[in-house]
Amino acid sequence: MNQNGIVEILLVEDNPDDLELTLRALRQANLANHIEVARDGAEALEFIFCEGPHSGRKIEDTPRVILLDLKLPKVDGLEVLQRIKSDPRTKHIPVVMLTSSKEQSDIVKSYESGVNSYMVKPVNFEGFAAAVQELGMYWLLLNESPKLNRIG
Amino acid sequence: MAGDLSNRSSGRQNTVFEKARLQGAVASEERYRALFEHAPDGILIADSENCYLDANASICRMLGYARDELIGMHASAILAQTEIANIGPALDATKSGSGRQREVQFRRKDNSVFAAEQIVTALPDGNLMVMIRDITERRRVEQALRIKQEHSQSLLRLARRLEGVLTVEDILEVSRDEVERTLGIHAVWFYVFSEDRRFLRIIGANHRTEEVPQAKDGELLLIEGDQMLEEIAAAEAIVVVEDARTDPRTNKRLVERLGNRTIVNMPVTLSGRKLGTIGAGTFGDEGVRVLNAEECEFFAALASHVAAVLDRVQALEKRQLAEAALRQSDARFVKAFESNPAAMCITTVKDGRFIEVNDRYCQMFNSTREELIGKSALKLSLWADPATRALLVELLQARGFVRDYETRFRRRNGEPLDAMISMELIDFPGENEPVLIAMFTDFTERKQAEAKINRLNADLEQRVIRRTAELEAANKELEAFSYSVSHDLRAPLRAVDGFSRAVMEDYGPHLPEAGQRYLQTIREGAQRMGLLIDDLLNFSRLSRVSLGKRTLDMGGLVQAALDELSGQRQGRQIDLRIGDLPPCKGDPALLKQVWINLLSNAIKYTQRREAAVIEVGCTAEQGINTYFVRDNGTGFDMRYFGKLFGVFQRLHRAEDYPGTGVGLAIVQRVIHRHGGRVWAEAAPDLGATFYFTLESATSS
């Protein structure tokens, strides 16, 4: 979390190697300034719904995009996605599945649960980096999120 | 003649007294003369030398001489030759007063001989008076009487002898004896009508000779068509063939062979019913033998005796035959019951007391006849459930029968017996009430076999369920495995590749060239492994996805595949020849992958050809389409054909032709899942042709 509390990207990743490579790719594209990292599904939900260590945070301060791994300890990515998309306060947050799985069933279930994009992490770093950078660019710079009434 | 006589007398006694006496005598003489003349007996007056002095009218008639011829004739002239020697002694005997009456054979003028009774009386004057009475007629009557008597005696004997006779053969024997004795005919036979009267059975046929006249003794002769038999069968009176040699009715060939002469057939009739005929006849040297009226009468009487006895014997034989048939039939049914392969028993209805059981029943119930007869099946506990018997008896009494009722019995040793029982009520000799006859079919073994089959089936079902569950579990495991391979195996590879890249980016300038090359090699290895994992996952996925079969436009599918391969075709000069591709039935996504893999291979292995030719086509036959992709590329040695479709199997080095060795394995799996075949023909450096078959879209 950065100083001013604005989080642009919530990265949910349990694999430290993937985490480091993802962060490296985002850094190289200058997209790593406002990144919050969650290491499992439970942490991700606590952050999003301002619970536990994040209870001081306001739920209205949603991240601009969530990069969500599918296979996660404790609560898996699909469930995290469903929780986000079934809550009116969070359902507008763009969620991108960033995963190793090319399984058709995973892809179908993700879209059914309202995922905004589904990306398979390639083995090759150039491809991986390019994909992460493109994603960050698209969701952070090009995509217009609906403006929420933050004052309430 | 009387004059002569008186003359001689008067000559000797010529007195008055005598004269007076003579006067009286004259009147007397006349009377005697008339008596003499008209006497029915023949009278001759002979002198002492047996020369005739006078003869009356009767003797003249008898001898056929005139009176004048006889006078002066000696006795020897009118006597039969055999009598002449007797003349002297007879004369002496007469003179001495004895032997006056005797039978003498006379000879007529025509030399014929006849017997006569002769009385010779010596007259006072010394002459002899011979009175001759013709006894031919008396003799004839006497003879007739004697014959009549003989016939009567014969018939009496016949009747007595036939009293105890039991067979037709014996009747014939007795009849033959009497005919032979009385008529002197040796050959005697019977013709007896068969039951249907179409045949005559001949009995006594081989009496005379071993050679049978027409048939074997006892054989049936068909009446119709045989003129003689037809006449004999129809006749109501005697049929006589005087001489078979000349009679037009006889079979001459047969007559010549057998030597028949006279043949007589007399109907044997009882109360107007003709039973047959009795025949008699002569053969060969015996000559013709004509029966006179008396003999015919005798023969007819004999036939009527025979008729009565024959009828009795036939009735007896018939009854005996019927009885024998009945006995045989009884024996057959007893045998059929006792040896019947089906178990049977006869019991009383009320308490199931055994009246009869057969061998198979004893065997089935593990018992013996002695153990069962007279005992009750219920008391012997042969019914597993006595209530079943009560129910069946009720059914039986309502309907009269029970068919194929399956129930359980108990053998004598207690073992269970599953059997099918059929029952019926019958009247049975020696039982006052109807009894129950039951038949059993043992199907204990069948039942056991059924139970075994049921057990095996249940077992098999259980095993199928278990195996299905196991397979499902294995499938799930495989899915989980694929998932984790897909997800987890790639993460470390990404780390290897990603951090190698990071090292190159961050520390590249400090690394020697060899170090940079090593890092590059590490990255290539990781990336290649990533490709292998992807292909392997694709391949394993093929077994799990379901086939969405529909009619496919194969031309369109090939075009789509070529479009996807446009990158690979970039910068290549390829002569693509696409023939007619008829539609088939199949899954579009999977078959597109097949075309991609085969075309990709064709493009890849023709990369060193200046003029690459790739041909795509199809032949259709009997509802099966055979598609092919032919190239003029590197080809391969058919010796390694067995490895062609194996996963990760490669026939070329990766440096020459990159690839993971999964493409053809995928082709084979997809085609096999469609029920088709896939094969290839190739030679090194001469190109390869890959074929696969699919169900035609037009086949039903």
Short mmCIF file of C-alpha atoms in Angstrom, two decimals, chain B residues 325-674:
data_model
loop_
_atom_site.label_atom_id
_atom_site.label_comp_id
_atom_site.label_asym_id
_atom_site.label_seq_id
_atom_site.Cartn_x
_atom_site.Cartn_y
_atom_site.Cartn_z
CA ALA B 325 -53.64 -108.21 -27.50
CA LEU B 326 -55.10 -106.95 -24.25
CA ARG B 327 -52.47 -108.76 -22.24
CA GLN B 328 -49.76 -107.33 -24.48
CA SER B 329 -51.26 -103.88 -24.26
CA ASP B 330 -51.42 -104.19 -20.47
CA ALA B 331 -47.82 -105.30 -20.37
CA ARG B 332 -46.85 -102.40 -22.61
CA PHE B 333 -48.55 -99.85 -20.40
CA VAL B 334 -47.03 -101.30 -17.28
CA LYS B 335 -43.65 -101.10 -18.98
CA ALA B 336 -44.34 -97.56 -20.17
CA PHE B 337 -45.22 -96.55 -16.63
CA GLU B 338 -42.42 -98.34 -14.87
CA SER B 339 -39.66 -97.33 -17.27
CA ASN B 340 -40.95 -93.83 -18.00
CA PRO B 341 -38.15 -91.26 -17.88
CA ALA B 342 -40.56 -88.94 -16.08
CA ALA B 343 -41.13 -89.67 -12.42
CA MET B 344 -44.73 -90.79 -11.86
CA CYS B 345 -46.82 -91.97 -8.99
CA ILE B 346 -50.41 -92.94 -8.42
CA THR B 347 -51.81 -92.11 -5.00
CA THR B 348 -55.15 -91.79 -3.28
CA VAL B 349 -56.58 -88.31 -3.40
CA LYS B 350 -57.42 -87.99 0.29
CA ASP B 351 -54.25 -88.95 2.10
CA GLY B 352 -51.72 -89.38 -0.71
CA ARG B 353 -51.30 -93.11 -0.06
CA PHE B 354 -49.06 -94.61 -2.75
CA ILE B 355 -50.73 -97.14 -5.05
CA GLU B 356 -48.04 -97.23 -7.71
CA VAL B 357 -44.69 -95.53 -8.20
CA ASN B 358 -42.28 -95.89 -11.08
CA ASP B 359 -38.51 -96.38 -11.03
CA ARG B 360 -37.70 -92.78 -11.82
CA TYR B 361 -39.93 -91.62 -8.98
CA CYS B 362 -38.07 -93.83 -6.50
CA GLN B 363 -34.79 -92.54 -7.87
CA MET B 364 -35.91 -88.91 -7.70
CA PHE B 365 -37.17 -89.18 -4.16
CA ASN B 366 -34.23 -91.29 -3.07
CA SER B 367 -36.48 -94.12 -1.99
CA THR B 368 -37.63 -97.61 -2.94
CA ARG B 369 -40.94 -99.02 -4.08
CA GLU B 370 -41.23 -101.09 -0.90
CA GLU B 371 -40.68 -98.02 1.24
CA LEU B 372 -43.44 -96.10 -0.52
CA ILE B 373 -46.32 -98.37 -1.56
CA GLY B 374 -49.16 -98.21 0.93
CA LYS B 375 -47.64 -95.27 2.78
CA SER B 376 -48.74 -91.66 2.63
CA ALA B 377 -46.63 -89.04 0.88
CA LEU B 378 -47.71 -86.59 3.54
CA LYS B 379 -46.68 -88.83 6.40
CA LEU B 380 -43.35 -89.46 4.69
CA SER B 381 -42.97 -85.64 4.52
CA LEU B 382 -42.30 -85.70 0.79
CA TRP B 383 -44.15 -82.40 0.45
CA ALA B 384 -42.05 -79.53 1.75
CA ASP B 385 -45.27 -77.74 2.53
CA PRO B 386 -48.35 -79.96 3.01
CA ALA B 387 -50.57 -76.93 2.42
CA THR B 388 -49.35 -76.89 -1.19
CA ARG B 389 -50.72 -80.38 -1.68
CA ALA B 390 -54.07 -79.37 -0.19
CA LEU B 391 -54.19 -76.43 -2.57
CA LEU B 392 -53.33 -78.55 -5.59
CA VAL B 393 -55.90 -81.20 -4.67
CA GLU B 394 -58.50 -78.45 -4.45
CA LEU B 395 -57.47 -77.20 -7.88
CA LEU B 396 -57.49 -80.74 -9.19
CA GLN B 397 -60.99 -81.41 -7.97
CA ALA B 398 -62.22 -78.14 -9.41
CA ARG B 399 -60.62 -78.49 -12.84
CA GLY B 400 -59.72 -82.17 -13.12
CA PHE B 401 -56.05 -81.46 -13.74
CA VAL B 402 -53.01 -79.50 -12.60
CA ARG B 403 -50.25 -78.58 -15.02
CA ASP B 404 -46.59 -77.76 -14.43
CA TYR B 405 -46.88 -76.44 -10.92
CA GLU B 406 -43.46 -75.58 -9.57
CA THR B 407 -42.95 -76.42 -5.95
CA ARG B 408 -40.52 -77.88 -3.50
CA PHE B 409 -40.47 -81.48 -2.29
CA ARG B 410 -38.25 -83.39 0.03
CA ARG B 411 -36.31 -86.49 -0.82
CA ARG B 412 -36.31 -89.35 1.70
CA ASN B 413 -32.86 -88.28 2.84
CA GLY B 414 -34.20 -84.79 3.54
CA GLU B 415 -32.56 -83.04 0.59
CA PRO B 416 -34.74 -80.44 -1.08
CA LEU B 417 -36.17 -81.29 -4.50
CA ASP B 418 -37.46 -78.54 -6.75
CA ALA B 419 -39.84 -80.06 -9.24
CA MET B 420 -42.66 -79.31 -11.59
CA ILE B 421 -45.74 -81.41 -10.87
CA SER B 422 -48.65 -82.21 -13.18
CA MET B 423 -51.62 -84.14 -11.83
CA GLU B 424 -54.78 -85.71 -13.11
CA LEU B 425 -57.69 -87.65 -11.61
CA ILE B 426 -58.20 -91.11 -13.09
CA ASP B 427 -60.32 -94.18 -12.48
CA PHE B 428 -58.03 -96.99 -11.55
CA PRO B 429 -58.80 -100.72 -11.49
CA GLY B 430 -59.08 -101.98 -7.93
CA GLU B 431 -59.85 -98.56 -6.45
CA ASN B 432 -63.35 -97.47 -5.56
CA GLU B 433 -62.72 -93.77 -5.87
CA PRO B 434 -60.83 -91.83 -8.54
CA VAL B 435 -57.12 -91.69 -7.83
CA LEU B 436 -54.46 -89.11 -8.50
CA ILE B 437 -51.76 -89.69 -11.09
CA ALA B 438 -48.89 -87.27 -10.83
CA MET B 439 -45.83 -86.61 -12.97
CA PHE B 440 -42.70 -84.82 -11.77
CA THR B 441 -39.94 -83.00 -13.57
CA ASP B 442 -36.89 -82.38 -11.42
CA PHE B 443 -35.37 -79.00 -11.97
CA THR B 444 -33.31 -78.78 -8.82
CA GLU B 445 -30.19 -78.63 -10.93
CA ARG B 446 -31.69 -76.02 -13.22
CA LYS B 447 -32.76 -74.05 -10.19
CA GLN B 448 -29.28 -74.29 -8.76
CA ALA B 449 -27.81 -73.27 -12.09
CA GLU B 450 -30.22 -70.33 -12.23
CA ALA B 451 -29.27 -69.30 -8.73
CA LYS B 452 -25.63 -69.54 -9.72
CA ILE B 453 -26.23 -67.44 -12.82
CA ASN B 454 -28.14 -64.90 -10.75
CA ARG B 455 -25.30 -64.80 -8.25
CA LEU B 456 -22.78 -64.39 -11.05
CA ASN B 457 -24.89 -61.67 -12.66
CA ALA B 458 -25.25 -59.84 -9.38
CA ASP B 459 -21.53 -60.24 -8.83
CA LEU B 460 -20.82 -58.98 -12.32
CA GLU B 461 -23.10 -56.01 -11.80
CA GLN B 462 -21.32 -55.24 -8.56
CA ARG B 463 -18.01 -55.46 -10.33
CA VAL B 464 -19.22 -53.23 -13.14
CA ILE B 465 -20.43 -50.69 -10.59
CA ARG B 466 -17.15 -50.93 -8.74
CA ARG B 467 -15.10 -50.68 -11.90
CA THR B 468 -17.18 -47.77 -13.16
CA ALA B 469 -16.65 -46.01 -9.87
CA GLU B 470 -12.95 -46.77 -10.09
CA LEU B 471 -12.83 -45.47 -13.64
CA GLU B 472 -14.72 -42.36 -12.66
CA ALA B 473 -12.34 -41.85 -9.79
CA ALA B 474 -9.39 -42.41 -12.10
CA ASN B 475 -10.83 -39.94 -14.55
CA LYS B 476 -11.29 -37.38 -11.82
CA GLU B 477 -7.76 -38.00 -10.65
CA LEU B 478 -6.53 -37.57 -14.20
CA GLU B 479 -8.44 -34.32 -14.49
CA ALA B 480 -6.99 -33.10 -11.23
CA PHE B 481 -3.59 -34.23 -12.42
CA SER B 482 -3.97 -32.44 -15.74
CA TYR B 483 -5.14 -29.37 -13.92
CA SER B 484 -2.20 -29.31 -11.60
CA VAL B 485 0.20 -30.06 -14.45
CA SER B 486 -1.34 -27.26 -16.40
CA HIS B 487 -1.29 -24.87 -13.48
CA ASP B 488 1.62 -25.83 -11.29
CA LEU B 489 4.15 -27.27 -13.72
CA ARG B 490 4.22 -24.13 -15.75
CA ALA B 491 4.79 -21.78 -12.79
CA PRO B 492 8.36 -22.99 -12.09
CA LEU B 493 9.10 -22.83 -15.81
CA ARG B 494 7.94 -19.28 -15.84
CA ALA B 495 10.30 -18.61 -12.93
CA VAL B 496 13.22 -20.28 -14.76
CA ASP B 497 12.53 -18.31 -17.91
CA GLY B 498 11.56 -15.09 -16.19
CA PHE B 499 14.54 -14.90 -13.86
CA SER B 500 16.96 -15.96 -16.60
CA ARG B 501 15.64 -13.02 -18.56
CA ALA B 502 15.94 -10.79 -15.48
CA VAL B 503 19.57 -11.84 -15.07
CA MET B 504 20.24 -11.05 -18.75
CA GLU B 505 18.53 -7.68 -18.48
CA ASP B 506 20.03 -6.61 -15.20
CA TYR B 507 23.46 -8.26 -15.33
CA GLY B 508 23.93 -8.99 -19.01
CA PRO B 509 26.78 -6.51 -19.52
CA HIS B 510 28.74 -8.14 -16.67
CA LEU B 511 28.35 -11.63 -18.03
CA PRO B 512 30.77 -13.21 -20.49
CA GLU B 513 29.33 -14.29 -23.80
CA ALA B 514 29.25 -17.97 -22.80
CA GLY B 515 27.24 -17.08 -19.69
CA GLN B 516 24.71 -15.22 -21.79
CA ARG B 517 24.47 -18.20 -24.18
CA TYR B 518 23.90 -20.58 -21.27
CA LEU B 519 21.14 -18.39 -19.94
CA GLN B 520 19.61 -18.34 -23.42
CA THR B 521 19.76 -22.16 -23.53
CA ILE B 522 18.11 -22.35 -20.11
CA ARG B 523 15.30 -20.17 -21.36
CA GLU B 524 14.85 -22.21 -24.56
CA GLY B 525 14.66 -25.40 -22.50
CA ALA B 526 12.03 -23.92 -20.25
CA GLN B 527 10.00 -22.62 -23.16
CA ARG B 528 10.22 -25.95 -24.97
CA MET B 529 9.04 -27.70 -21.85
CA GLY B 530 6.13 -25.25 -21.73
CA LEU B 531 5.19 -26.30 -25.28
CA LEU B 532 5.41 -29.97 -24.36
CA ILE B 533 3.13 -29.42 -21.38
CA ASP B 534 0.62 -27.54 -23.52
CA ASP B 535 0.57 -30.30 -26.17
CA LEU B 536 0.27 -33.01 -23.57
CA LEU B 537 -2.66 -31.23 -21.96
CA ASN B 538 -4.34 -30.80 -25.34
CA PHE B 539 -3.84 -34.46 -26.04
CA SER B 540 -5.26 -35.66 -22.72
CA ARG B 541 -8.17 -33.27 -23.08
CA LEU B 542 -9.16 -35.04 -26.31
CA SER B 543 -10.14 -38.16 -24.38
CA ARG B 544 -12.38 -36.20 -22.08
CA VAL B 545 -14.30 -33.87 -24.31
CA SER B 546 -17.54 -35.26 -25.67
CA LEU B 547 -18.00 -35.63 -29.41
CA GLY B 548 -20.47 -33.22 -30.95
CA LYS B 549 -21.12 -35.10 -34.18
CA ARG B 550 -22.80 -33.34 -37.05
CA THR B 551 -22.58 -33.06 -40.80
CA LEU B 552 -19.39 -31.31 -41.73
CA ASP B 553 -18.32 -29.42 -44.83
CA MET B 554 -14.83 -30.84 -45.07
CA GLY B 555 -13.78 -28.38 -47.79
CA GLY B 556 -14.60 -25.48 -45.48
CA LEU B 557 -12.81 -27.17 -42.59
CA VAL B 558 -9.62 -27.61 -44.68
CA GLN B 559 -9.79 -23.99 -45.70
CA ALA B 560 -10.15 -22.90 -42.07
CA ALA B 561 -7.15 -25.06 -41.13
CA LEU B 562 -5.07 -23.55 -43.94
CA ASP B 563 -6.05 -20.09 -42.73
CA GLU B 564 -4.76 -20.88 -39.26
CA LEU B 565 -1.54 -22.17 -40.80
CA SER B 566 -0.99 -19.01 -42.84
CA GLY B 567 1.87 -18.03 -40.51
CA GLN B 568 3.65 -21.29 -41.13
CA ARG B 569 3.09 -20.97 -44.89
CA GLN B 570 4.58 -17.47 -44.93
CA GLY B 571 7.38 -17.20 -47.46
CA ARG B 572 6.78 -20.68 -48.89
CA GLN B 573 5.95 -21.64 -52.44
CA ILE B 574 3.46 -24.46 -52.06
CA ASP B 575 1.41 -26.02 -54.81
CA LEU B 576 -1.82 -26.80 -52.94
CA ARG B 577 -4.13 -29.15 -54.78
CA ILE B 578 -7.42 -29.57 -53.03
CA GLY B 579 -9.75 -32.14 -54.54
CA ASP B 580 -13.40 -32.82 -53.99
CA LEU B 581 -14.05 -33.30 -50.28
CA PRO B 582 -17.50 -34.78 -49.64
CA PRO B 583 -19.15 -34.03 -46.29
CA CYS B 584 -18.86 -36.43 -43.36
CA LYS B 585 -20.15 -36.74 -39.84
CA GLY B 586 -17.96 -35.57 -37.01
CA ASP B 587 -16.97 -33.02 -34.41
CA PRO B 588 -15.93 -29.77 -36.13
CA ALA B 589 -13.38 -28.57 -33.57
CA LEU B 590 -11.64 -31.90 -33.27
CA LEU B 591 -11.56 -32.58 -37.03
CA LYS B 592 -10.30 -29.09 -37.73
CA GLN B 593 -7.43 -29.95 -35.37
CA VAL B 594 -6.81 -33.12 -37.43
CA TRP B 595 -6.56 -31.11 -40.65
CA ILE B 596 -4.34 -28.55 -38.94
CA ASN B 597 -1.97 -31.20 -37.64
CA LEU B 598 -1.76 -33.11 -40.93
CA LEU B 599 -1.43 -29.99 -43.12
CA SER B 600 1.05 -28.47 -40.68
CA ASN B 601 3.14 -31.62 -40.95
CA ALA B 602 2.91 -31.53 -44.74
CA ILE B 603 4.04 -27.91 -44.81
CA LYS B 604 6.78 -28.61 -42.29
CA TYR B 605 8.22 -31.67 -44.02
CA THR B 606 8.21 -30.06 -47.48
CA GLN B 607 10.12 -27.02 -46.29
CA ARG B 608 13.27 -28.19 -48.08
CA ARG B 609 11.51 -28.77 -51.39
CA GLU B 610 11.82 -26.07 -53.95
CA ALA B 611 8.51 -27.08 -55.46
CA ALA B 612 6.44 -28.31 -52.56
CA VAL B 613 3.25 -30.08 -53.56
CA ILE B 614 0.52 -30.81 -51.05
CA GLU B 615 -2.52 -32.71 -52.24
CA VAL B 616 -5.75 -33.10 -50.31
CA GLY B 617 -8.49 -35.45 -51.50
CA CYS B 618 -11.02 -38.08 -50.73
CA THR B 619 -12.42 -41.37 -52.02
CA ALA B 620 -15.92 -42.41 -51.01
CA GLU B 621 -17.06 -46.02 -50.83
CA GLN B 622 -19.95 -47.75 -49.09
CA GLY B 623 -20.74 -44.88 -46.76
CA ILE B 624 -17.12 -44.44 -45.73
CA ASN B 625 -15.05 -41.48 -46.83
CA THR B 626 -11.29 -41.90 -46.97
CA TYR B 627 -9.56 -38.51 -46.82
CA PHE B 628 -5.88 -38.07 -47.47
CA VAL B 629 -3.11 -35.47 -47.29
CA ARG B 630 -0.20 -36.19 -49.60
CA ASP B 631 3.08 -34.34 -49.74
CA ASN B 632 6.31 -34.67 -51.67
CA GLY B 633 8.39 -33.96 -48.58
CA THR B 634 10.97 -35.86 -46.59
CA GLY B 635 8.77 -38.87 -45.99
CA PHE B 636 9.91 -41.57 -43.62
CA ASP B 637 10.99 -45.14 -43.50
CA MET B 638 7.97 -47.44 -43.23
CA ARG B 639 10.01 -49.60 -40.85
CA TYR B 640 9.29 -47.00 -38.17
CA PHE B 641 5.60 -46.80 -39.01
CA GLY B 642 4.77 -48.38 -35.62
CA LYS B 643 6.14 -45.31 -33.84
CA LEU B 644 4.41 -42.81 -36.07
CA PHE B 645 1.27 -42.22 -34.02
CA GLY B 646 2.78 -42.61 -30.52
CA VAL B 647 2.79 -39.67 -28.11
CA PHE B 648 6.14 -37.83 -28.11
CA GLN B 649 7.38 -40.25 -30.75
CA ARG B 650 9.40 -38.56 -33.47
CA LEU B 651 10.98 -39.88 -36.61
CA HIS B 652 13.02 -36.74 -37.24
CA ARG B 653 15.46 -34.76 -35.17
CA ALA B 654 14.15 -31.60 -33.57
CA GLU B 655 16.97 -29.57 -35.12
CA ASP B 656 15.78 -30.66 -38.57
CA TYR B 657 12.05 -30.47 -38.01
CA PRO B 658 10.88 -28.96 -34.69
CA GLY B 659 7.89 -30.50 -32.97
CA THR B 660 6.79 -32.20 -29.82
CA GLY B 661 5.62 -35.51 -31.32
CA VAL B 662 2.02 -35.07 -30.26
CA GLY B 663 0.40 -33.95 -33.53
CA LEU B 664 -0.10 -37.38 -35.10
CA ALA B 665 -1.04 -38.89 -31.76
CA ILE B 666 -3.83 -36.33 -31.59
CA VAL B 667 -4.87 -37.16 -35.18
CA GLN B 668 -5.07 -40.85 -34.35
CA ARG B 669 -6.99 -40.30 -31.13
CA VAL B 670 -9.56 -38.03 -32.78
CA ILE B 671 -10.11 -40.40 -35.72
CA HIS B 672 -10.38 -43.41 -33.44
CA ARG B 673 -12.89 -41.60 -31.29
CA HIS B 674 -14.93 -41.08 -34.47
#
